[in-house]
C-alpha cells in the first residue's frame, strides 16, 4: 500500500491566526458593503445566510446516517425551513414584487417567524441529544407548521403585525424579539449546565452561534434605524451565527466522518504495515519450514536406508500399537508381507510369530517384555525351524516421553552355535588340561611308586646276596646275622604289601567297590587300642604317644578295620614327621552328636596352603625323589575316603615347624543289630601284622633292623 500523503493534523489543525484573519476580513468586507450600499449589503448577507441555511439542510439530510450528533441533524433540517422564511423575508424586504408591494410588515413577520423557528429549534434540539431521530417526522412537522405560517402571513393575514405604517414597529415584534432572546438564553443556560468544561469544537460552535444570535437579536431590538451601523452589525452577527451552525453541521456531518475514515485509514495502513511484516515473517518461516521439511525428508530417507541395511529386523510401533516402520529384514525373518504388517498393528506380527514358535509360552514372555515401556529388554525366541531369534525391545522416546517401542529381531542361530562350539572347546580344553595334569600326576605316581617298589626290592635282593651260601649249601654266618637279614626281608616285604594294599584300596574306592562292614563298636576302645599298640614302636624312635578321652565309652556304628587303617596311617605319618623326643597326642571327645578324634603331633608341620590339598591323591609336601621321608602320597587320600565312607569328615590344622593336628569327626549312630551277624558289640584283637605293614616305611628309614 502506498504511504499516506495526508495526515489527520491537516484536517484538525487550522491556524488560529488564519481564522481570526478570515473573520476580520468578513467583518471588514461586510462593514464596507453595508456603508457603501446597505441594500446590496442586506441582499448579499441575507442571501448568503439563506444559502448557508439551505446548505445546512442539504448536508443534514444527506449525512444523517453517518452523522453521530442527532441535534445537529435536527438543527440542519430546521435551518432548511428557516432558510425558506429568510429567503421570502429577503424577497418581501426588497419588494421584488412577487408577493406584492409595501411588504415591509410581511418581511418582518417572516423574520420573526424565522427567528422563532431558529431559537425554538435550538431548544427542541436538546431532546435529540442522545436520541436517533427519524428525520422524516421532523421534516413533515416543520413543513406543516411552515405552510400554515406562510398561509397565515401571506394569504390570511392573521399573523400579528410587526410594523404598521406611520406607527412603526409593533409591541408584538419587540416582545417576540425578547421572547426569542429568552429562548436562546435558556438554551445557553441549559447548555452550560449540562456540558462539561472541555467543550469540543462542535459544541463550541453551537454556543458561539447562540451567543452571537442573541447579540444579533438584541441589536435588532435596540436598533431603530433599519440601515444604520447597528443594523449592519446585527446582520453580520446573524450571518455569523448561521455560519457557525453551518460549521458545526459540516464538522459533524462531513469532516468528522471523514476524519474517522482517515483515522481508520491510518490505523488500517499501520495494521497493513504490521500485516505485511507478519506476511514477510511468515514467508521466512515458510521457507525455513520448507528447508526443514526437505532436510527431514532427506534424514528420513537416510534413516530408512540405514534401517533397511540393518542386520536386524526392525519394527517401530507407536503408543497406539500401530506400526510406524518395519524394515525388509523383519518381513523376511517372520515371513510376513508388507501389507499385513502395515495394515494391522503389532498383534498381527504376534500371531504370525506364535505360529512359528517352538515353545508357545515364549510369546507370553515376549509380550511381557513388550509391555515394559521404560527399559531395554531382551529375550530369545526359539522357532520350529531351529532358528533362534533374539528380540530386544527398546523404548521409543520423543522429547523425553516414551511414545512407542523399537523392537529389533536378530537371528542368533549361528551365533548360538558358535557360542556352543566355543563352550565345547573350552570344556575340551579343560578336559585336556585335566588329562595333562592326570598324566603328569600319573608320571609322578609311577616314578614315586617305582621308587617305592624298587627300594624294598633292592634291599630284599641285597640281603639275599648277603647270604653266603657255599657249594654244599651250608651257611657260614652266625644265627644273629641271619635273623637280622630275615627281619630286613620281612620289613621290606611289609612295605611292598602296604604299597599293594594302598593301590588296591585306591582302585576299589575309585571303582566304588570299597565294601564297608559297619558294626556297633565302642569307638573309644578301638581308638585307644590302636593308639596303644604303636606306643612300643614309637618309643624305639624316642617319640612318646599319649592317649586321652573325654568319654568313657561310645557305642556306634563303624567299620573297625577301616578305622584301624585310618588311625595307623595318621599315627605312622606323625611318627614319620616328628623328630626324636617329640610327642603325639590322641584324644577323643563328643560334640553335637559327633565323635571327634584328634591326632596331634609337634613334628615338621605342613604349610598352610597345603592343608586343603594334602588330602588329594599323590600330594606330598616334598614330592621330589630327594625327599627325606619315604611314602607314596596316597595314604591321606585313602584316609579321607574311608572317613567319608563313614559319613564323617577330616580336616587338618597345621603350622610349619610347630606340628599338625588331624581331626576326624564321625556321626554317632548305631546299625540295626538284626541286620548284622553279631548280637553284641564287637571287641577285637589288633593284628600285629597290620601295624608292621602300616609302619613298614618308618622301620626301613630308622635302620633299626
Ligand atoms: P605318604 O605315604 O607320602 O606319607 P600320605 O598321603 O600319608 O603319603 O601323606 C602325604 C604327605 O603329607 C606326606 O608326604 C607328608 O609330606 C605330609 N604329611 C602327612 N602327615 C604329616 C604329619 N603328621 N606331619 C607332617 N607332614 C605330614
XYZ file of C-alpha atoms and ligand atoms in Angstrom, residues 569 573-574 576-577 601 604-606 614 619-622 630-637 660 662 697, ligand 1:
52
model
C 48.049 -94.155 58.726
C 52.653 -90.182 59.433
C 53.065 -88.445 62.795
C 57.435 -90.247 60.394
C 57.404 -86.440 60.665
C 51.921 -84.041 66.814
C 57.647 -80.613 60.973
C 54.109 -79.467 60.155
C 52.513 -78.767 56.783
C 47.223 -82.597 51.167
C 50.092 -84.903 47.075
C 53.217 -84.624 49.199
C 54.788 -81.586 50.782
C 58.070 -82.624 49.187
C 59.524 -92.383 52.133
C 55.878 -92.541 51.051
C 53.648 -92.726 48.005
C 51.383 -89.731 48.743
C 48.190 -91.765 48.672
C 47.793 -92.559 52.396
C 45.848 -89.400 53.321
C 43.564 -89.625 50.285
C 49.979 -80.862 62.756
C 44.272 -84.057 62.107
C 58.388 -97.391 55.718
P 52.959 -90.636 52.335
O 52.845 -92.067 52.017
O 53.825 -89.852 51.449
O 53.143 -90.365 53.764
P 50.404 -89.552 52.857
O 49.228 -89.334 51.976
O 50.162 -90.336 54.070
O 51.554 -90.145 51.948
O 50.937 -88.174 53.265
C 51.037 -87.168 52.285
C 52.031 -86.132 52.666
O 51.577 -85.401 53.781
C 53.301 -86.659 53.147
O 54.204 -86.949 52.090
C 53.818 -85.548 54.036
O 54.520 -84.656 53.269
C 52.573 -84.956 54.601
N 52.258 -85.400 55.978
C 51.308 -86.280 56.311
N 51.183 -86.374 57.661
C 52.062 -85.499 58.185
C 52.423 -85.096 59.518
N 51.855 -85.633 60.601
N 53.398 -84.169 59.667
C 53.969 -83.616 58.588
N 53.699 -83.913 57.315
C 52.749 -84.892 57.111
